[in-house]
C-alpha positions as YAML, in Angstrom:
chain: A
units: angstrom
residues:
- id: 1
  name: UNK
  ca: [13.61, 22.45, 28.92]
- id: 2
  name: UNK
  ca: [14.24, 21.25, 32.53]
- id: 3
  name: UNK
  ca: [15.52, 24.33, 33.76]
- id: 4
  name: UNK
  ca: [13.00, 26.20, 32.30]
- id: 5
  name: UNK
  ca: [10.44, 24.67, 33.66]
- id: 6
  name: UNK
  ca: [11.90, 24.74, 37.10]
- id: 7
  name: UNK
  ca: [12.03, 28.33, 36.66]
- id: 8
  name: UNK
  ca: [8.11, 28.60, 36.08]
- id: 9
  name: UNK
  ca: [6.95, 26.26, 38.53]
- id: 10
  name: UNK
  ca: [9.52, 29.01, 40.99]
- id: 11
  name: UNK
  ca: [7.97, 31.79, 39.88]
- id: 12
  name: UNK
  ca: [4.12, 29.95, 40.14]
- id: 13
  name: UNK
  ca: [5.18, 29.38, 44.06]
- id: 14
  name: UNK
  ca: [6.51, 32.61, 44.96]
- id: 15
  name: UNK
  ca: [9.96, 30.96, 45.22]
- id: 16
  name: UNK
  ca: [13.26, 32.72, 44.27]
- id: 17
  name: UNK
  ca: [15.39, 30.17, 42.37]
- id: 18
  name: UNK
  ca: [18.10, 31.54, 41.05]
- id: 19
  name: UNK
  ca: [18.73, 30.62, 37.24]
- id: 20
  name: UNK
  ca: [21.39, 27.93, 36.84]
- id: 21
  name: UNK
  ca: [23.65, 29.17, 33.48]
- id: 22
  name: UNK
  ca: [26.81, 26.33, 34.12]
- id: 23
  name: UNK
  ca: [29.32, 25.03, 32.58]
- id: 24
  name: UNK
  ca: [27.52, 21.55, 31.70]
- id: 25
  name: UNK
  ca: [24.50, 24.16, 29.71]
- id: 26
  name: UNK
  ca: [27.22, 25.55, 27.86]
- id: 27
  name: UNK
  ca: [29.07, 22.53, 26.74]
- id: 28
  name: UNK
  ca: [25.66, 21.42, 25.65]
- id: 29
  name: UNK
  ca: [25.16, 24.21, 23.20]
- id: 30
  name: UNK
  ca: [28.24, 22.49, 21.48]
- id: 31
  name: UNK
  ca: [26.32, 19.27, 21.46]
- id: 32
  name: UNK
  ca: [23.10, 20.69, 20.10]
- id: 33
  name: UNK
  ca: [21.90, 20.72, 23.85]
- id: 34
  name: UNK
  ca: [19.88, 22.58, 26.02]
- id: 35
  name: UNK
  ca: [22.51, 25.26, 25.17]
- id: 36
  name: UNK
  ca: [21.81, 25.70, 21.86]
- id: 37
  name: UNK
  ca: [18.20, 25.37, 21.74]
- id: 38
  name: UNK
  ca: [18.45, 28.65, 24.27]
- id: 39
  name: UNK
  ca: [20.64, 30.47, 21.60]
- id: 40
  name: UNK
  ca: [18.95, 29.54, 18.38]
- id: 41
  name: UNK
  ca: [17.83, 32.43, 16.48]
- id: 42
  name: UNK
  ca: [14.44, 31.60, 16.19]
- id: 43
  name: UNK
  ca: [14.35, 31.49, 19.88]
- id: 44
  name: UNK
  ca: [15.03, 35.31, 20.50]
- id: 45
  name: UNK
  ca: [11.65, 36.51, 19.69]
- id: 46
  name: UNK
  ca: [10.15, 34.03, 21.92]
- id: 47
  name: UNK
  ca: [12.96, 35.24, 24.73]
- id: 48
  name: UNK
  ca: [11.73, 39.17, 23.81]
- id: 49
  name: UNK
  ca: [8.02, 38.65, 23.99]
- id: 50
  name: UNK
  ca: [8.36, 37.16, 27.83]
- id: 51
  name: UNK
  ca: [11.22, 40.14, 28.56]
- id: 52
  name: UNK
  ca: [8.02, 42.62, 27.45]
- id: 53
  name: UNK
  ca: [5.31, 40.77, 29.41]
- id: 54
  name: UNK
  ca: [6.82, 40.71, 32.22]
- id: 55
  name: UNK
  ca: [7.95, 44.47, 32.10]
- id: 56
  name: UNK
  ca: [4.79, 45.68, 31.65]
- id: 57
  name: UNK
  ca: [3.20, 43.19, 34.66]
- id: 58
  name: UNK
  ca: [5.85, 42.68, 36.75]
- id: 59
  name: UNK
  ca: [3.87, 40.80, 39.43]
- id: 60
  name: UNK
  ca: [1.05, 38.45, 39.08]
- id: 61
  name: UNK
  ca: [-2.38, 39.88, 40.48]
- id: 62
  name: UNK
  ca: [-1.84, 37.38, 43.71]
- id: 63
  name: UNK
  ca: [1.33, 38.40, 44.32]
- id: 64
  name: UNK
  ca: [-0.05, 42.43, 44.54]
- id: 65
  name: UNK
  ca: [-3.16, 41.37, 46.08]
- id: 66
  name: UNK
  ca: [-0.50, 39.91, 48.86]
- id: 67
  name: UNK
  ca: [1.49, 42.37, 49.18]
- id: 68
  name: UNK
  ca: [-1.70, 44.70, 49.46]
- id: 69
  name: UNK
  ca: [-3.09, 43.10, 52.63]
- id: 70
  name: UNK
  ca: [0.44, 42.57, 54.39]
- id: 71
  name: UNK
  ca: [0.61, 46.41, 53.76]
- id: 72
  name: UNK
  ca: [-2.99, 47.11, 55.32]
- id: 73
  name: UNK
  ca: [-2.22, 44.62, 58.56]
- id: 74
  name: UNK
  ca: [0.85, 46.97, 59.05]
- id: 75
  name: UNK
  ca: [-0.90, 49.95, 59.00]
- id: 76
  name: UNK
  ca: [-3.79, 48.92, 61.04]
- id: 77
  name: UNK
  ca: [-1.68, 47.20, 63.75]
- id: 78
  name: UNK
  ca: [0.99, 50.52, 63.70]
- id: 79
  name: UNK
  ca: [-2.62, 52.57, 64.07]
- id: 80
  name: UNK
  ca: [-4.09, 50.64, 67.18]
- id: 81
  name: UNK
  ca: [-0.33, 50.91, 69.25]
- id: 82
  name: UNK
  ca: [-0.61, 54.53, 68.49]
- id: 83
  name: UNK
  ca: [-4.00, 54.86, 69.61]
- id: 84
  name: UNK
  ca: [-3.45, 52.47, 72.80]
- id: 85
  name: UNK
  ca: [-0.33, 53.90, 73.69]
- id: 86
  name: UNK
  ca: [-1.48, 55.05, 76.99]
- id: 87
  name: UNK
  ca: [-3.96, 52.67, 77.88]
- id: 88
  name: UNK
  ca: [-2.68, 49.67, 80.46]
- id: 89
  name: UNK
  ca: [-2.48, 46.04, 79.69]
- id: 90
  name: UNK
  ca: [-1.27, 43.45, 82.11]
- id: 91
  name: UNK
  ca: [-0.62, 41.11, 79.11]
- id: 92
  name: UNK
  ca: [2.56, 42.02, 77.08]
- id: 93
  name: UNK
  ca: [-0.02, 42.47, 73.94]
- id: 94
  name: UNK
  ca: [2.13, 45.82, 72.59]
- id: 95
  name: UNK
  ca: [5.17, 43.82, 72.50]
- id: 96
  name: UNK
  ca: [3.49, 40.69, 71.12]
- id: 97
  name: UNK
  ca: [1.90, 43.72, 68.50]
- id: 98
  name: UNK
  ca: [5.42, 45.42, 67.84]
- id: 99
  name: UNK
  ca: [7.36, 42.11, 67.03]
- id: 100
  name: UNK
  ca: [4.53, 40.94, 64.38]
- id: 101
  name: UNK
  ca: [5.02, 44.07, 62.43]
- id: 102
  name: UNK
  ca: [8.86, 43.46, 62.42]
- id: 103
  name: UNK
  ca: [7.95, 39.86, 61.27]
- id: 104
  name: UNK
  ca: [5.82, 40.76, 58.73]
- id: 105
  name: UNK
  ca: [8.16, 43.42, 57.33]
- id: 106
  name: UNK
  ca: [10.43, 41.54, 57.12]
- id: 107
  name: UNK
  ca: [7.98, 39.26, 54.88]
- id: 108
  name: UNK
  ca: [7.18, 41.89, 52.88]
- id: 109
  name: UNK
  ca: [10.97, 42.49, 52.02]
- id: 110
  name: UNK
  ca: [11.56, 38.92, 51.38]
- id: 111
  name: UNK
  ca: [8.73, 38.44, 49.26]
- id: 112
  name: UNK
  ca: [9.70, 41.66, 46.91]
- id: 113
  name: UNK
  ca: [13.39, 40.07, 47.27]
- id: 114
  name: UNK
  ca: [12.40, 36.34, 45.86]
- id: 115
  name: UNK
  ca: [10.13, 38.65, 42.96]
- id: 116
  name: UNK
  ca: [12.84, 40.52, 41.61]
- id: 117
  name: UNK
  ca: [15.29, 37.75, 41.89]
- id: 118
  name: UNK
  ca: [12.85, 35.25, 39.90]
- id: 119
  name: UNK
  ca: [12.21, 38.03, 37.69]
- id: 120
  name: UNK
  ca: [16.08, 38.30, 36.63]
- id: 121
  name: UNK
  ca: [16.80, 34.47, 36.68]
- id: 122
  name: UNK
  ca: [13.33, 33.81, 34.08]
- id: 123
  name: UNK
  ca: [15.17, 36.67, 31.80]
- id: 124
  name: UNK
  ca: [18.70, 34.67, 31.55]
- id: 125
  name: UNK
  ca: [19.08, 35.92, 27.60]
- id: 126
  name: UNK
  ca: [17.69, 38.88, 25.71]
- id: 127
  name: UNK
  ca: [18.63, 40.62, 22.38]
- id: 128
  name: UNK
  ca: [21.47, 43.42, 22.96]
- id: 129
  name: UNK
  ca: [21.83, 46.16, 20.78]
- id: 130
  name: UNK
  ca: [20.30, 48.29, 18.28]
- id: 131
  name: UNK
  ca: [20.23, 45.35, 15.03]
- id: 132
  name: UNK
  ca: [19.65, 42.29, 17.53]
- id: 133
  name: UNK
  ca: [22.96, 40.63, 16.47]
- id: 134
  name: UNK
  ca: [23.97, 39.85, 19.95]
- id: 135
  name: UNK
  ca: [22.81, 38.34, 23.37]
- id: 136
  name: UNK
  ca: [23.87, 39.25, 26.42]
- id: 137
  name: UNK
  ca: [23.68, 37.53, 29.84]
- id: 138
  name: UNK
  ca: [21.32, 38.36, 32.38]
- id: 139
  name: UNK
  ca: [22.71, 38.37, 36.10]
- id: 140
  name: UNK
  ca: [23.47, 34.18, 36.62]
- id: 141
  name: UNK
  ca: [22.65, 32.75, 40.13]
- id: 142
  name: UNK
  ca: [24.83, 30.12, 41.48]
- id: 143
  name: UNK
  ca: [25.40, 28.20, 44.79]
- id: 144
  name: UNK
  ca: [28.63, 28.72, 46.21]
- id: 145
  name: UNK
  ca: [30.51, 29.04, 42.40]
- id: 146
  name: UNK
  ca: [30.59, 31.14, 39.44]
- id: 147
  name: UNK
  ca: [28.81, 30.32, 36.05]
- id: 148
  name: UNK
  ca: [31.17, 29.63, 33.28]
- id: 149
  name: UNK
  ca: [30.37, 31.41, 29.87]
- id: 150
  name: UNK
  ca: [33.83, 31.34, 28.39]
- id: 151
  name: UNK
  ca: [31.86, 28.20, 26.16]
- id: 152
  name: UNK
  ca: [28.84, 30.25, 25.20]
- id: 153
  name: UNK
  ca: [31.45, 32.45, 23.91]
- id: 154
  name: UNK
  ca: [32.80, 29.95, 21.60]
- id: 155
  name: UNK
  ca: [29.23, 28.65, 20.35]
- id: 156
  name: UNK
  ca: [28.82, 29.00, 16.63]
- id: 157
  name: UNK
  ca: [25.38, 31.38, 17.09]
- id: 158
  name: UNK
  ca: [28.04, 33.97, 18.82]
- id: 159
  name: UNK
  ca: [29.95, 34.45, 15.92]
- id: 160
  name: UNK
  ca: [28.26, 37.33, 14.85]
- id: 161
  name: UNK
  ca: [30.03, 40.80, 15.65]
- id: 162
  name: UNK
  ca: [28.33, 42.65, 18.44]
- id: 163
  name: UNK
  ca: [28.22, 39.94, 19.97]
- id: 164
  name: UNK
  ca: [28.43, 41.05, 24.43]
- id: 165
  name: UNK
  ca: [28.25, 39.08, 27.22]
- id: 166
  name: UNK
  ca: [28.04, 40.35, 30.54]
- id: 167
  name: UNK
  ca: [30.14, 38.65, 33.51]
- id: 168
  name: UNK
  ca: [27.88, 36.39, 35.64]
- id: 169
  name: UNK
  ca: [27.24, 38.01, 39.11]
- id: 170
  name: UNK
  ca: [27.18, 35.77, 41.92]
- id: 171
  name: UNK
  ca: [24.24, 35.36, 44.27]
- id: 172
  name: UNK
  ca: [23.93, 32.18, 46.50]
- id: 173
  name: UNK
  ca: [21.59, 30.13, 45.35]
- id: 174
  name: UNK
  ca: [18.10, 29.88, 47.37]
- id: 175
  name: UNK
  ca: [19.16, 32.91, 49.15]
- id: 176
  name: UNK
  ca: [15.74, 33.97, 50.13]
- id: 177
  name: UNK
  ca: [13.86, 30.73, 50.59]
- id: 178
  name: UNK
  ca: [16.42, 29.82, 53.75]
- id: 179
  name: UNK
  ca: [14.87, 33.26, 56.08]
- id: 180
  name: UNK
  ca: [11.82, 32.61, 54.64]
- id: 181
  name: UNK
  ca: [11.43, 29.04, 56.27]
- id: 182
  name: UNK
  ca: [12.85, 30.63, 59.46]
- id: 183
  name: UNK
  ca: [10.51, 33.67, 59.24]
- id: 184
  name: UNK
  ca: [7.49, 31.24, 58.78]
- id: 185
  name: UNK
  ca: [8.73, 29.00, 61.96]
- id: 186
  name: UNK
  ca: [9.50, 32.81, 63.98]
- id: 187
  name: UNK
  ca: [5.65, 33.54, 62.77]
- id: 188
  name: UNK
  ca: [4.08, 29.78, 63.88]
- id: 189
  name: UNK
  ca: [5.84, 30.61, 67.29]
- id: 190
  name: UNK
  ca: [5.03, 34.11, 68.44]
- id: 191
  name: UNK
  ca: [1.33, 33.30, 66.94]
- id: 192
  name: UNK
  ca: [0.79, 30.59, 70.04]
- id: 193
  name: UNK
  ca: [3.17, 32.86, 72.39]
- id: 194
  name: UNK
  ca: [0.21, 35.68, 71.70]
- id: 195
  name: UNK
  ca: [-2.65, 33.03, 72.28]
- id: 196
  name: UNK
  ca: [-0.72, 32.60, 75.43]
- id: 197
  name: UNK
  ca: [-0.92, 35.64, 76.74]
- id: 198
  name: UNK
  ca: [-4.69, 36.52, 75.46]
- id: 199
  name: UNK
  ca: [-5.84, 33.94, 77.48]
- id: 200
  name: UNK
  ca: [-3.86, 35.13, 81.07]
- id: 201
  name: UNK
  ca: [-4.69, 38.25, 80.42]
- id: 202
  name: UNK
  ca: [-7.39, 39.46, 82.91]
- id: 203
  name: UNK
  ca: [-7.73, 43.56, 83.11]
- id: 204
  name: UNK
  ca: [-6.97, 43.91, 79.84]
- id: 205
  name: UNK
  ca: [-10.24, 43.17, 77.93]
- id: 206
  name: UNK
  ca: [-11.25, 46.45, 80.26]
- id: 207
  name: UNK
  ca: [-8.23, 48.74, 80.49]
- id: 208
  name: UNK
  ca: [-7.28, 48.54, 76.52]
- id: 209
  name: UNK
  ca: [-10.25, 47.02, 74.73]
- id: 210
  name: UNK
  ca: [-9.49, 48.05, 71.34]
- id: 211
  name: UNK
  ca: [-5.78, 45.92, 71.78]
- id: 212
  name: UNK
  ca: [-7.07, 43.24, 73.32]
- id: 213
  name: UNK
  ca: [-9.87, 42.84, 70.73]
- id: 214
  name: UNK
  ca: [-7.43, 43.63, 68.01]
- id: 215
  name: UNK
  ca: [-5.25, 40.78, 69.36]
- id: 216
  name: UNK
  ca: [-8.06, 38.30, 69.53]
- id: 217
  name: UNK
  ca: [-8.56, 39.20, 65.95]
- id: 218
  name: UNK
  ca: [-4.97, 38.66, 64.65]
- id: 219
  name: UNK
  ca: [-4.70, 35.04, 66.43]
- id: 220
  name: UNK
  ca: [-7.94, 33.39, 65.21]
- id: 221
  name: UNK
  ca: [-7.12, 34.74, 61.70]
- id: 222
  name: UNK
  ca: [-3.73, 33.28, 61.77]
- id: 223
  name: UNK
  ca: [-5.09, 29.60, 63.73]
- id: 224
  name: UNK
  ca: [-7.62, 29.64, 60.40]
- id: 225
  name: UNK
  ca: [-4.87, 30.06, 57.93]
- id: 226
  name: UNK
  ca: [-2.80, 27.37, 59.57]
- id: 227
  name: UNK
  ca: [-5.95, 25.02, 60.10]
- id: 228
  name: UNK
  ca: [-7.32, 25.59, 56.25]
- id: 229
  name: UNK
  ca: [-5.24, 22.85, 55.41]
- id: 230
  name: UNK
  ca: [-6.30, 20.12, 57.89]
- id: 231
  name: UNK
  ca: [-10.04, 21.47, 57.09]
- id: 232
  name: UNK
  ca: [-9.35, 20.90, 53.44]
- id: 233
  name: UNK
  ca: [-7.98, 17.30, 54.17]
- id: 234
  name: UNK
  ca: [-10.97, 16.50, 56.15]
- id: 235
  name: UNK
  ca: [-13.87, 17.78, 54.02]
- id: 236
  name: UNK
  ca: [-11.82, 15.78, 50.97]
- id: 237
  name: UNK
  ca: [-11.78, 12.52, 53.44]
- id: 238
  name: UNK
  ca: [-15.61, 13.52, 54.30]
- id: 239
  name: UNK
  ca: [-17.03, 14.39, 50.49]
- id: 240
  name: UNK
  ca: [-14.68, 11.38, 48.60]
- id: 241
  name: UNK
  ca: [-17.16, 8.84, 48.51]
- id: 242
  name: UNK
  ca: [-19.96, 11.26, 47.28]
- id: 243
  name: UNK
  ca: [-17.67, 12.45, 44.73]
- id: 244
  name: UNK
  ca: [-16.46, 9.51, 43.76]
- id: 245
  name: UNK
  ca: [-20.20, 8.45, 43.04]
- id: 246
  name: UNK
  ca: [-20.82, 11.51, 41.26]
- id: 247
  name: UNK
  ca: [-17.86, 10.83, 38.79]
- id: 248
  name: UNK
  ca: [-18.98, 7.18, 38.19]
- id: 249
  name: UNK
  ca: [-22.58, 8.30, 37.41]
- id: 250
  name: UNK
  ca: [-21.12, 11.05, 35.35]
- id: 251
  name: UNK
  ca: [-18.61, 8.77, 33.26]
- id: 252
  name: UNK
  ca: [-21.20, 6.50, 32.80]
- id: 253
  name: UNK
  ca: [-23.62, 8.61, 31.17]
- id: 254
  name: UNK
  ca: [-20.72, 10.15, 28.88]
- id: 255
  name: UNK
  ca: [-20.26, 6.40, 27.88]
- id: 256
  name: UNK
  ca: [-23.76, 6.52, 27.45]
- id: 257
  name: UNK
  ca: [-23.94, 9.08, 25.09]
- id: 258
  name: UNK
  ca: [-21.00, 7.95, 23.21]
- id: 259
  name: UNK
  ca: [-22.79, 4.94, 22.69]
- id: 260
  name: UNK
  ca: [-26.08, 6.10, 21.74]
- id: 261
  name: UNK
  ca: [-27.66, 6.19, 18.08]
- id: 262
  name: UNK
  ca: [-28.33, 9.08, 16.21]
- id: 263
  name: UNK
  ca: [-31.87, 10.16, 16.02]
- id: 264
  name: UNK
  ca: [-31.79, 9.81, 11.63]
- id: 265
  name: UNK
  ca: [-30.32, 6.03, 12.08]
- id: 266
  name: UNK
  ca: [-33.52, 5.04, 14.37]
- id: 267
  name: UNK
  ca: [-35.60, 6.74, 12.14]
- id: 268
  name: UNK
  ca: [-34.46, 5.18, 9.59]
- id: 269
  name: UNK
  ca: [-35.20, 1.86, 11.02]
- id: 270
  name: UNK
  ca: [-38.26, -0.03, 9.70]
- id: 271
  name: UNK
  ca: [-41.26, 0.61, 11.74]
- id: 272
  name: UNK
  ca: [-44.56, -1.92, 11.14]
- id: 273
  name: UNK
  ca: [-47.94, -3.07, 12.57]
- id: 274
  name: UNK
  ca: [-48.14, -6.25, 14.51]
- id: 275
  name: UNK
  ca: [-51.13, -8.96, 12.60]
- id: 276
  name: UNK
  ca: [-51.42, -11.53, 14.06]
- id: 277
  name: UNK
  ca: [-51.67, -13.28, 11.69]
- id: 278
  name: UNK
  ca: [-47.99, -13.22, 10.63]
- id: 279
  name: UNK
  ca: [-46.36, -14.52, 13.25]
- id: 280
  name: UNK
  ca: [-44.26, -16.74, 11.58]
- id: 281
  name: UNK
  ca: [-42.66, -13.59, 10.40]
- id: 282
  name: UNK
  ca: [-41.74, -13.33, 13.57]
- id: 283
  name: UNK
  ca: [-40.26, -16.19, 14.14]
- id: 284
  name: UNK
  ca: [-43.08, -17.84, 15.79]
- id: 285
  name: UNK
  ca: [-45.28, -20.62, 14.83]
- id: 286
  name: UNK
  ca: [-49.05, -19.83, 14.87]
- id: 287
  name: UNK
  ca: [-49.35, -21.68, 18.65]
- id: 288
  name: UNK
  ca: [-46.54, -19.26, 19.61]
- id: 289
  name: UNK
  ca: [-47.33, -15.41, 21.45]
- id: 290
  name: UNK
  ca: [-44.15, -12.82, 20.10]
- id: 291
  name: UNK
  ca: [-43.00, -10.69, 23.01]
- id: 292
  name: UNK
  ca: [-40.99, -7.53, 23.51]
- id: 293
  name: UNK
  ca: [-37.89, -9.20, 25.17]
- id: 294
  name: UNK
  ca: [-37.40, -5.48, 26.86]
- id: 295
  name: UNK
  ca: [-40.28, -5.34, 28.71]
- id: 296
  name: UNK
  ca: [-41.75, -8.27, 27.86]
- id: 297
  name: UNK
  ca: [-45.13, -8.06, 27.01]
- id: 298
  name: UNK
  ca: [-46.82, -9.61, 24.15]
- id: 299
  name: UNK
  ca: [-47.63, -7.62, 20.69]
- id: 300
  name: UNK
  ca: [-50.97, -6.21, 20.75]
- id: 301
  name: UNK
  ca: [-53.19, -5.99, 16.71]
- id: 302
  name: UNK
  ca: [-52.23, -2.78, 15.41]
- id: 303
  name: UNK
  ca: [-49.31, -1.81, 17.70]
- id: 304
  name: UNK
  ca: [-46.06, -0.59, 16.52]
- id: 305
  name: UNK
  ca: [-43.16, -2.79, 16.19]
- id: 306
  name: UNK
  ca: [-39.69, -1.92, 15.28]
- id: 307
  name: UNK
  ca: [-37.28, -4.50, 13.62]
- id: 308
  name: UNK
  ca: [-33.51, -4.20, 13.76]
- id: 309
  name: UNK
  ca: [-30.82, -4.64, 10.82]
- id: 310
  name: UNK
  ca: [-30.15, -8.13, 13.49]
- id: 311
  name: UNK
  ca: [-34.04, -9.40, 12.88]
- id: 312
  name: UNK
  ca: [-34.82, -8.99, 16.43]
- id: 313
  name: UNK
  ca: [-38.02, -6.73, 16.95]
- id: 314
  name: UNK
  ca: [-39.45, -4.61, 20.09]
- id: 315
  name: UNK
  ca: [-42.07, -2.18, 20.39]
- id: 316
  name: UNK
  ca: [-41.06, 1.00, 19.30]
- id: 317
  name: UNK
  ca: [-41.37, 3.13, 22.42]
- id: 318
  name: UNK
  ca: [-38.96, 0.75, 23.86]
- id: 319
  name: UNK
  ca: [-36.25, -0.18, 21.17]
- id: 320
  name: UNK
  ca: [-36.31, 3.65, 20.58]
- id: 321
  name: UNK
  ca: [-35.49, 4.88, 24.37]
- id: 322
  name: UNK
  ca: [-32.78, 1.62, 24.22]
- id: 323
  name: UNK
  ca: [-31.44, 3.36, 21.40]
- id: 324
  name: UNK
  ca: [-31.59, 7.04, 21.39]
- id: 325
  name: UNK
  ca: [-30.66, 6.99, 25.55]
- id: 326
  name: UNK
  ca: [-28.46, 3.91, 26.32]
- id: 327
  name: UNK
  ca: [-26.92, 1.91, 23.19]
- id: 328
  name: UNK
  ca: [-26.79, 1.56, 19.86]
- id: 329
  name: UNK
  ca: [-26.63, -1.95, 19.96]
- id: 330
  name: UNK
  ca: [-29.30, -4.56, 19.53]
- id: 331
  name: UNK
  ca: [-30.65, -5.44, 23.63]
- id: 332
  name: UNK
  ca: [-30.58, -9.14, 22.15]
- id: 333
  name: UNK
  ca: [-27.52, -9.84, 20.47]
- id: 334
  name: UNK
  ca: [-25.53, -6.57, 20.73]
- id: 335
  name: UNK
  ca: [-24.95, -5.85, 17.15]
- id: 336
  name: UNK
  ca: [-24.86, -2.20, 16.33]
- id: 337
  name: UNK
  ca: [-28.11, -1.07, 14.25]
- id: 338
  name: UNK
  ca: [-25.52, 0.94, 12.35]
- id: 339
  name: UNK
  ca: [-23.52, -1.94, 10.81]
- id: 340
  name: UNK
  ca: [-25.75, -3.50, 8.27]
- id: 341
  name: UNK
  ca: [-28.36, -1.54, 6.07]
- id: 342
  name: UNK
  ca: [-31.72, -1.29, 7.40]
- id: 343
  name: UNK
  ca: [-33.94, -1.32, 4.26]
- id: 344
  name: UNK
  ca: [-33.49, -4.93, 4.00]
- id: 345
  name: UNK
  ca: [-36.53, -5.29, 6.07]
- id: 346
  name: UNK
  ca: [-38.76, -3.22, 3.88]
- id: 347
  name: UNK
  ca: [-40.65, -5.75, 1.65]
- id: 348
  name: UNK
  ca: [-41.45, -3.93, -1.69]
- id: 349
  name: UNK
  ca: [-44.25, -0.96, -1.34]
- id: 350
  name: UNK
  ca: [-46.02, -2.25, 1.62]
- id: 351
  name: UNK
  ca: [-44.27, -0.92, 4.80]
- id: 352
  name: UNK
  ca: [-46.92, -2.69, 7.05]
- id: 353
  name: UNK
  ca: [-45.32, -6.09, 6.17]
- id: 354
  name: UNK
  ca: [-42.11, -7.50, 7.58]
- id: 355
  name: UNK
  ca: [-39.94, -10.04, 5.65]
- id: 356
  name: UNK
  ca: [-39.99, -13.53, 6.69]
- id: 357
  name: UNK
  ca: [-37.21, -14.29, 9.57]
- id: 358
  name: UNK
  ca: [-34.67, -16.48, 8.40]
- id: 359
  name: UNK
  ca: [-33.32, -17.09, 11.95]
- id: 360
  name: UNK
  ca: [-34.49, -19.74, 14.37]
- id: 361
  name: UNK
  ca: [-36.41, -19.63, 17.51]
- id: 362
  name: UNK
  ca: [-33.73, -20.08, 19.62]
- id: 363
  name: UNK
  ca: [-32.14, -16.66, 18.34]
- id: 364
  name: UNK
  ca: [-35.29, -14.53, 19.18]
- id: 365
  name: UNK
  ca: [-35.95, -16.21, 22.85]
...
């Protein structure tokens, strides 16, 4: 699957790797290799489907979309020489003009080059013939050798008669990407050779306006291409901290909600009326004034307390945002109100009454 994967990520960045079909990949179809997991039946269908995608979309909508405006910038610089052919300049801008439409033809042609070739190396096997017996070889790339198929020959899954194979062809390997890097460096060059000029050029903003302007154009397009990197850099230098806070608070309330209790398991907690006089069932003595540890106030007559599985109690507005927002877990003692049962609180028929705590002080302080 390595090769296969080095394919994709070529054909993702517009790169023409040629497809590597060796000796070593054919001695591993022997071996129950990468060989043989290419020539396995079962594999063939997978093989055809990609052979008919990519015939009827041969390039990716970038790609066109590329290809599209290096067409248009052609045609509009070819438009504004014609059109300025007889108007003077005292800067060489025609020249600078002429060369960057040789430059970016010869772009264009790589480009189209590196697509076809990428195209043939991701097709290295398809189905040959009428009853899909057989597989033959798509053109195999190689650097400076030949591709050995005499062993895919000899593999068992060839046995079958009609079985073809078509001589490798070969094609140096990375044969486009090498003029690419030198067209990019040609490009990088003649762009600050034509900011050069634009800015010792004195008559020409007045003799040939519409070349001069187009010029000015061309350059700070091309100085924003190159600098969209270094802006990118500094705005994700800049914005890091913010978005580092921004994924902490956001992480923190998906543990948050993770961790909070269903709506039916509060509600199912036992909910009473604080007397006063039963504040030993609190675990208080009679001398003693219960609080809501959470925002610790005392129990007023009448209001409405909540009790955990634990035997801890709050008020109920506050237990219930604890729970429903933030945890599931006791504020106390950090036992979930999910582990125990919570009818164990309920004494008999009288929901106003709370069971006598068996805990001591210490554990409701």
């Amino acid at each position: 699957m390595e090769f296969r994967e080095t394919i994709r990520q070529q054909l993702q960045y517009g790169e023409a790797t040629p497809l590597v079909m060796s000796s070593s990949i054919a001695a591993g179809s022997q071996n129950g290799g990468i060989g043989a997991r290419l020539l396995r039946s079962d594999s063939r269908q997978v093989r055809t489907h990609v052979h008919e995608r990519v015939r009827t979309d041969l390039m990716p909508w970038t790609r066109k979309l590329s290809f599209a405006a290096s067409f248009l910038e052609v045609l509009v610089e070819a438009a504004v020489l014609l059109l300025t052919r007889n108007q003077p300049c005292d800067a060489p801008l025609k020249l600078w003009i002429g060369v960057l439409i040789a430059l970016q033809t010869a772009s264009i042609v790589l480009r189209l080059l590196g697509s076809v070739y990428s195209r043939v190396a991701l097709l290295e096997l398809q189905p040959a013939g009428s009853d899909g017996s057989g597989l033959i070889t798509q053109e195999v790339f190689r650097s400076g050798q030949r591709g050995d198929l005499t062993a895919l020959a000899a593999s068992s899954d060839f046995d079958a008669p009609g079985a073809t194979f078509a001589a490798d062809v070969e094609v140096p390997a990375f044969a486009v990407q090498q003029p690419t890097r030198i067209l990019h460096a040609l490009y990088l060059g003649w762009i600050i050779l034509g900011s050069i000029w634009l800015s010792e050029s004195r008559t020409c903003p007045g003799t040939a306006p519409l070349l001069f302007r187009i010029c000015v154009i061309l350059v700070l397009v091309y100085f924003a291409f190159l600098m969209l990197p270094l802006v990118l850099i500094t705005l994700i230098i800049c914005c890091l901290p913010l978005f580092i806070r921004f994924l902490v608070n956001y992480a923190e309330r998906l543990r948050r909600q993770e961790r909070a209790a269903a709506p039916e398991i509060v509600e199912q907690l036992p909910v009473v009326q604080f007397d006063a006089s039963q504040c030993e069932d609190f675990g208080f003595e009679e001398d003693g004034a219960p609080i809501c540890t959470i925002c610790l106030s005392q129990y007023e007559p009448a209001e409405e307390i909540r009790k955990l599985p634990c035997g801890h109690h709050f008020h109920r507005a506050c237990v219930d945002q604890w729970l429903l927002f933030f945890d599931k877990s006791c504020p106390q003692c950090r036992s979930d109100v999910d582990a125990s049962q919570t009818t164990r609180h309920w004494q008999g028929n009288h929901p106003e009454r709370i069971n006598p705590a068996s805990s001591s002080e210490e554990e409701y302080v």
